[in-house]
């Protein structure tokens, strides 16, 4: 069964505009961890933002913020003031079990139009 | 400081051959992970080490795959009798384990394996 689902294979955004990437996940645990990773063509996976499930406050990192809806098991990423360097594949991931394994979604390709 | 490094960057081999993929984690990181990323998909977990021992190898697809970390630092992923379906990018990550499962996993640039 798919633990993490990203329903948007591709998203396009105009430079300086905002784009929101969707992610849903499945877990029966009460405590878990959610992540957004960025993977540019260089293949290097870079952590963008993370959220602990026990924290109600949405995480923010500069232009990146999340909308964490625990009851709906939803974890969307908002990229504000999009820049050309934001173009990449974005993966939603979860440590959803009582272990250390990351479960990844299929990814969303973000293109930024100049 | 230096990040996670992986060698080789690219590996092309023939069906049936044996390959070894190397991962050098960040110094001081006690946890090491291997993931496999097929084209157009997200990475999938293969194996996780705490120190020298494999704490969880449930993601290894079959007994052709094996990984070691003899001194608790460098790890080698070994694939015997390679098949065309093994073609993928193999990613290694490390983390500072005492921080718990929510600690950031730092990824290397991966090894792209192509089996002809």
mmCIF file of C-alpha atoms in Angstrom:
data_model
loop_
_atom_site.group_PDB
_atom_site.id
_atom_site.type_symbol
_atom_site.label_atom_id
_atom_site.label_comp_id
_atom_site.label_asym_id
_atom_site.label_seq_id
_atom_site.Cartn_x
_atom_site.Cartn_y
_atom_site.Cartn_z
ATOM 1 C CA UNK A 1 0.000 0.000 0.000
ATOM 2 C CA UNK A 2 1.181 3.469 -0.917
ATOM 3 C CA UNK A 3 2.164 5.360 2.219
ATOM 4 C CA UNK A 4 2.815 8.740 0.592
ATOM 5 C CA UNK A 5 0.846 10.028 -2.382
ATOM 6 C CA UNK A 6 1.678 12.998 -4.567
ATOM 7 C CA UNK A 7 -1.100 13.497 -7.095
ATOM 8 C CA UNK A 8 0.564 16.200 -9.189
ATOM 9 C CA UNK A 9 3.244 14.838 -11.548
ATOM 10 C CA UNK A 10 4.099 18.337 -12.807
ATOM 11 C CA UNK A 11 3.523 21.935 -11.732
ATOM 12 C CA UNK A 12 4.504 25.141 -13.496
ATOM 13 C CA UNK A 13 4.837 28.555 -11.865
ATOM 14 C CA UNK A 14 5.747 32.022 -13.034
ATOM 15 C CA UNK A 15 8.845 33.510 -11.456
ATOM 16 C CA UNK A 16 7.964 35.471 -8.279
ATOM 17 C CA UNK A 17 4.594 33.719 -8.009
ATOM 18 C CA UNK A 18 3.431 31.081 -5.521
ATOM 19 C CA UNK A 19 2.937 27.373 -6.110
ATOM 20 C CA UNK A 20 1.492 24.726 -3.788
ATOM 21 C CA UNK A 21 2.409 21.053 -3.986
ATOM 22 C CA UNK A 22 0.037 18.453 -2.556
ATOM 23 C CA UNK A 23 0.866 15.418 -0.477
ATOM 24 C CA UNK A 24 -1.199 12.924 1.487
ATOM 25 C CA UNK A 25 0.083 10.095 3.626
ATOM 26 C CA UNK A 26 -1.168 7.121 5.557
ATOM 27 C CA UNK A 27 -0.147 6.026 9.029
ATOM 28 C CA UNK A 28 -1.687 4.624 12.185
ATOM 29 C CA UNK A 29 1.037 6.109 14.364
ATOM 30 C CA UNK A 30 0.345 9.170 16.509
ATOM 31 C CA UNK A 31 3.922 10.394 16.336
ATOM 32 C CA UNK A 32 5.700 10.581 12.997
ATOM 33 C CA UNK A 33 7.795 12.900 10.850
ATOM 34 C CA UNK A 34 7.097 14.519 7.491
ATOM 35 C CA UNK A 35 9.589 15.969 5.034
ATOM 36 C CA UNK A 36 9.839 17.735 1.715
ATOM 37 C CA UNK A 37 13.002 17.039 -0.277
ATOM 38 C CA UNK A 38 14.193 18.804 -3.419
ATOM 39 C CA UNK A 39 16.086 16.866 -6.099
ATOM 40 C CA UNK A 40 17.637 18.931 -8.896
ATOM 41 C CA UNK A 41 19.104 17.276 -12.024
ATOM 42 C CA UNK A 42 22.351 16.774 -10.110
ATOM 43 C CA UNK A 43 20.467 14.020 -8.189
ATOM 44 C CA UNK A 44 21.513 15.445 -4.806
ATOM 45 C CA UNK A 45 18.502 15.141 -2.491
ATOM 46 C CA UNK A 46 18.239 18.279 -0.348
ATOM 47 C CA UNK A 47 15.963 18.691 2.670
ATOM 48 C CA UNK A 48 13.630 21.663 2.210
ATOM 49 C CA UNK A 49 11.496 21.465 5.315
ATOM 50 C CA UNK A 50 10.350 19.025 7.969
ATOM 51 C CA UNK A 51 7.442 18.736 10.380
ATOM 52 C CA UNK A 52 7.025 16.707 13.556
ATOM 53 C CA UNK A 53 3.470 15.416 13.810
ATOM 54 C CA UNK A 54 3.126 16.358 17.473
ATOM 55 C CA UNK A 55 3.725 20.015 16.642
ATOM 56 C CA UNK A 56 0.565 21.827 15.603
ATOM 57 C CA UNK A 57 2.376 24.854 14.263
ATOM 58 C CA UNK A 58 3.164 24.681 10.563
ATOM 59 C CA UNK A 59 6.882 24.664 9.759
ATOM 60 C CA UNK A 60 8.388 27.487 7.702
ATOM 61 C CA UNK A 61 11.819 27.937 6.148
ATOM 62 C CA UNK A 62 12.235 31.281 4.417
ATOM 63 C CA UNK A 63 10.102 31.098 1.227
ATOM 64 C CA UNK A 64 8.949 27.549 1.970
ATOM 65 C CA UNK A 65 6.062 26.734 4.259
ATOM 66 C CA UNK A 66 3.795 23.768 4.862
ATOM 67 C CA UNK A 67 0.117 23.321 5.563
ATOM 68 C CA UNK A 68 -0.053 20.327 7.894
ATOM 69 C CA UNK A 69 -3.565 18.954 8.368
ATOM 70 C CA UNK A 70 -3.154 16.012 10.728
ATOM 71 C CA UNK A 71 -6.762 14.842 10.702
ATOM 72 C CA UNK A 72 -6.839 14.834 6.908
ATOM 73 C CA UNK A 73 -3.322 13.357 6.716
ATOM 74 C CA UNK A 74 -2.324 16.123 4.349
ATOM 75 C CA UNK A 75 1.042 17.878 4.118
ATOM 76 C CA UNK A 76 1.261 20.451 1.327
ATOM 77 C CA UNK A 77 4.275 22.609 0.461
ATOM 78 C CA UNK A 78 3.953 26.244 -0.545
ATOM 79 C CA UNK A 79 6.797 27.925 -2.411
ATOM 80 C CA UNK A 80 6.442 31.702 -2.312
ATOM 81 C CA UNK A 81 8.236 34.203 -4.561
ATOM 82 C CA UNK A 82 9.370 31.357 -6.823
ATOM 83 C CA UNK A 83 12.879 31.625 -8.232
ATOM 84 C CA UNK A 84 14.481 29.950 -11.235
ATOM 85 C CA UNK A 85 16.650 27.937 -8.838
ATOM 86 C CA UNK A 86 13.547 26.342 -7.355
ATOM 87 C CA UNK A 87 13.072 24.272 -10.505
ATOM 88 C CA UNK A 88 13.511 20.625 -9.498
ATOM 89 C CA UNK A 89 11.698 17.446 -8.546
ATOM 90 C CA UNK A 90 10.087 17.719 -5.110
ATOM 91 C CA UNK A 91 9.443 14.663 -2.988
ATOM 92 C CA UNK A 92 7.175 14.386 -0.014
ATOM 93 C CA UNK A 93 8.421 11.813 2.490
ATOM 94 C CA UNK A 94 7.400 10.362 5.805
ATOM 95 C CA UNK A 95 8.888 8.377 8.621
ATOM 96 C CA UNK A 96 5.454 6.977 9.307
ATOM 97 C CA UNK A 97 6.311 3.847 11.236
ATOM 98 C CA UNK A 98 8.225 3.343 14.443
ATOM 99 C CA UNK A 99 11.503 3.069 12.556
ATOM 100 C CA UNK A 100 13.931 5.192 10.612
ATOM 101 C CA UNK A 101 12.873 4.453 7.043
ATOM 102 C CA UNK A 102 11.832 7.292 4.783
ATOM 103 C CA UNK A 103 8.855 6.511 2.555
ATOM 104 C CA UNK A 104 8.744 8.756 -0.495
ATOM 105 C CA UNK A 105 5.992 9.836 -2.832
ATOM 106 C CA UNK A 106 6.406 9.661 -6.598
ATOM 107 C CA UNK A 107 7.482 13.296 -6.812
ATOM 108 C CA UNK A 108 6.291 16.511 -8.462
ATOM 109 C CA UNK A 109 8.361 18.218 -11.140
ATOM 110 C CA UNK A 110 8.327 21.984 -10.678
ATOM 111 C CA UNK A 111 9.226 24.236 -13.589
ATOM 112 C CA UNK A 112 9.668 27.984 -13.125
ATOM 113 C CA UNK A 113 8.885 30.284 -16.058
ATOM 114 C CA UNK A 114 10.983 33.416 -16.389
ATOM 115 C CA UNK B 1 32.442 19.967 6.176
ATOM 116 C CA UNK B 2 32.302 17.168 3.603
ATOM 117 C CA UNK B 3 28.952 15.686 2.754
ATOM 118 C CA UNK B 4 28.018 12.125 1.879
ATOM 119 C CA UNK B 5 30.048 10.879 -1.059
ATOM 120 C CA UNK B 6 29.341 7.935 -3.338
ATOM 121 C CA UNK B 7 31.537 6.179 -5.853
ATOM 122 C CA UNK B 8 31.387 5.581 -8.698
ATOM 123 C CA UNK B 9 29.089 8.287 -9.985
ATOM 124 C CA UNK B 10 28.051 6.073 -12.865
ATOM 125 C CA UNK B 11 28.491 2.355 -13.418
ATOM 126 C CA UNK B 12 27.723 0.440 -16.585
ATOM 127 C CA UNK B 13 27.869 -3.328 -16.408
ATOM 128 C CA UNK B 14 26.682 -6.361 -18.287
ATOM 129 C CA UNK B 15 23.906 -8.660 -17.206
ATOM 130 C CA UNK B 16 25.204 -11.330 -14.852
ATOM 131 C CA UNK B 17 28.183 -9.340 -13.569
ATOM 132 C CA UNK B 18 28.966 -8.416 -9.960
ATOM 133 C CA UNK B 19 29.096 -4.762 -8.843
ATOM 134 C CA UNK B 20 30.038 -2.880 -5.704
ATOM 135 C CA UNK B 21 28.792 0.592 -4.853
ATOM 136 C CA UNK B 22 30.544 2.596 -2.146
ATOM 137 C CA UNK B 23 29.212 5.169 0.300
ATOM 138 C CA UNK B 24 31.244 7.465 2.567
ATOM 139 C CA UNK B 25 28.932 9.003 5.185
ATOM 140 C CA UNK B 26 29.387 12.269 7.020
ATOM 141 C CA UNK B 27 31.984 11.867 9.757
ATOM 142 C CA UNK B 28 30.365 11.084 13.099
ATOM 143 C CA UNK B 29 27.060 9.905 11.647
ATOM 144 C CA UNK B 30 26.236 6.546 13.158
ATOM 145 C CA UNK B 31 23.250 5.731 10.949
ATOM 146 C CA UNK B 32 23.573 4.896 7.257
ATOM 147 C CA UNK B 33 20.823 4.147 4.748
ATOM 148 C CA UNK B 34 20.637 2.826 1.201
ATOM 149 C CA UNK B 35 17.755 3.673 -1.118
ATOM 150 C CA UNK B 36 17.059 2.792 -4.745
ATOM 151 C CA UNK B 37 15.434 5.230 -7.147
ATOM 152 C CA UNK B 38 14.059 3.917 -10.407
ATOM 153 C CA UNK B 39 13.460 6.306 -13.288
ATOM 154 C CA UNK B 40 10.577 8.678 -12.629
ATOM 155 C CA UNK B 41 9.906 7.359 -9.134
ATOM 156 C CA UNK B 42 10.679 8.240 -5.561
ATOM 157 C CA UNK B 43 13.476 6.493 -3.689
ATOM 158 C CA UNK B 44 12.683 3.176 -2.033
ATOM 159 C CA UNK B 45 14.318 1.968 1.155
ATOM 160 C CA UNK B 46 16.783 -0.917 0.906
ATOM 161 C CA UNK B 47 18.729 -1.236 4.159
ATOM 162 C CA UNK B 48 19.633 0.694 7.300
ATOM 163 C CA UNK B 49 22.736 0.391 9.483
ATOM 164 C CA UNK B 50 23.224 1.417 13.090
ATOM 165 C CA UNK B 51 26.976 1.382 13.517
ATOM 166 C CA UNK B 52 28.346 -1.806 11.987
ATOM 167 C CA UNK B 53 25.185 -3.875 12.065
ATOM 168 C CA UNK B 54 22.287 -3.945 9.657
ATOM 169 C CA UNK B 55 19.348 -2.901 11.832
ATOM 170 C CA UNK B 56 16.797 -3.345 9.045
ATOM 171 C CA UNK B 57 17.385 -5.019 5.676
ATOM 172 C CA UNK B 58 13.723 -5.546 4.855
ATOM 173 C CA UNK B 59 13.960 -3.486 1.665
ATOM 174 C CA UNK B 60 16.565 -5.630 -0.076
ATOM 175 C CA UNK B 61 14.684 -7.123 -3.057
ATOM 176 C CA UNK B 62 16.350 -10.557 -3.014
ATOM 177 C CA UNK B 63 19.465 -12.421 -1.930
ATOM 178 C CA UNK B 64 21.507 -11.023 -4.824
ATOM 179 C CA UNK B 65 21.733 -7.803 -2.841
ATOM 180 C CA UNK B 66 23.984 -7.485 0.178
ATOM 181 C CA UNK B 67 25.492 -4.560 2.081
ATOM 182 C CA UNK B 68 28.237 -4.240 4.661
ATOM 183 C CA UNK B 69 29.613 -1.586 6.957
ATOM 184 C CA UNK B 70 32.500 -3.350 8.700
ATOM 185 C CA UNK B 71 33.964 -0.439 10.658
ATOM 186 C CA UNK B 72 30.832 1.604 11.197
ATOM 187 C CA UNK B 73 31.756 4.206 8.602
ATOM 188 C CA UNK B 74 32.081 3.370 4.895
ATOM 189 C CA UNK B 75 29.444 1.053 3.470
ATOM 190 C CA UNK B 76 29.445 -1.071 0.335
ATOM 191 C CA UNK B 77 26.327 -2.260 -1.463
ATOM 192 C CA UNK B 78 27.027 -5.450 -3.386
ATOM 193 C CA UNK B 79 24.885 -6.813 -6.204
ATOM 194 C CA UNK B 80 25.536 -10.281 -7.607
ATOM 195 C CA UNK B 81 24.414 -11.597 -10.998
ATOM 196 C CA UNK B 82 23.052 -8.214 -12.030
ATOM 197 C CA UNK B 83 19.831 -8.053 -14.027
ATOM 198 C CA UNK B 84 18.519 -5.326 -16.319
ATOM 199 C CA UNK B 85 15.844 -4.572 -13.713
ATOM 200 C CA UNK B 86 18.565 -3.543 -11.260
ATOM 201 C CA UNK B 87 19.236 -0.432 -13.354
ATOM 202 C CA UNK B 88 18.510 2.570 -11.126
ATOM 203 C CA UNK B 89 20.130 5.314 -9.084
ATOM 204 C CA UNK B 90 21.348 3.997 -5.752
ATOM 205 C CA UNK B 91 21.284 6.661 -3.055
ATOM 206 C CA UNK B 92 23.093 6.595 0.258
ATOM 207 C CA UNK B 93 22.195 8.757 3.246
ATOM 208 C CA UNK B 94 23.528 9.216 6.761
ATOM 209 C CA UNK B 95 22.231 10.759 9.954
ATOM 210 C CA UNK B 96 23.254 11.378 13.537
ATOM 211 C CA UNK B 97 21.267 8.604 15.131
ATOM 212 C CA UNK B 98 21.025 9.737 18.765
ATOM 213 C CA UNK B 99 18.723 12.512 17.619
ATOM 214 C CA UNK B 100 16.024 9.974 16.852
ATOM 215 C CA UNK B 101 14.130 9.016 13.683
ATOM 216 C CA UNK B 102 13.198 12.602 12.877
ATOM 217 C CA UNK B 103 16.799 13.591 12.366
ATOM 218 C CA UNK B 104 17.642 14.813 8.896
ATOM 219 C CA UNK B 105 19.031 12.191 6.561
ATOM 220 C CA UNK B 106 21.779 13.718 4.427
ATOM 221 C CA UNK B 107 21.945 12.229 0.972
ATOM 222 C CA UNK B 108 24.819 11.606 -1.369
ATOM 223 C CA UNK B 109 24.655 12.296 -5.119
ATOM 224 C CA UNK B 110 23.930 8.665 -5.891
ATOM 225 C CA UNK B 111 25.398 6.061 -8.216
ATOM 226 C CA UNK B 112 23.601 5.520 -11.504
ATOM 227 C CA UNK B 113 23.795 1.809 -12.316
ATOM 228 C CA UNK B 114 23.040 0.680 -15.842
ATOM 229 C CA UNK B 115 22.851 -3.031 -16.578
ATOM 230 C CA UNK B 116 23.069 -3.822 -20.287
#
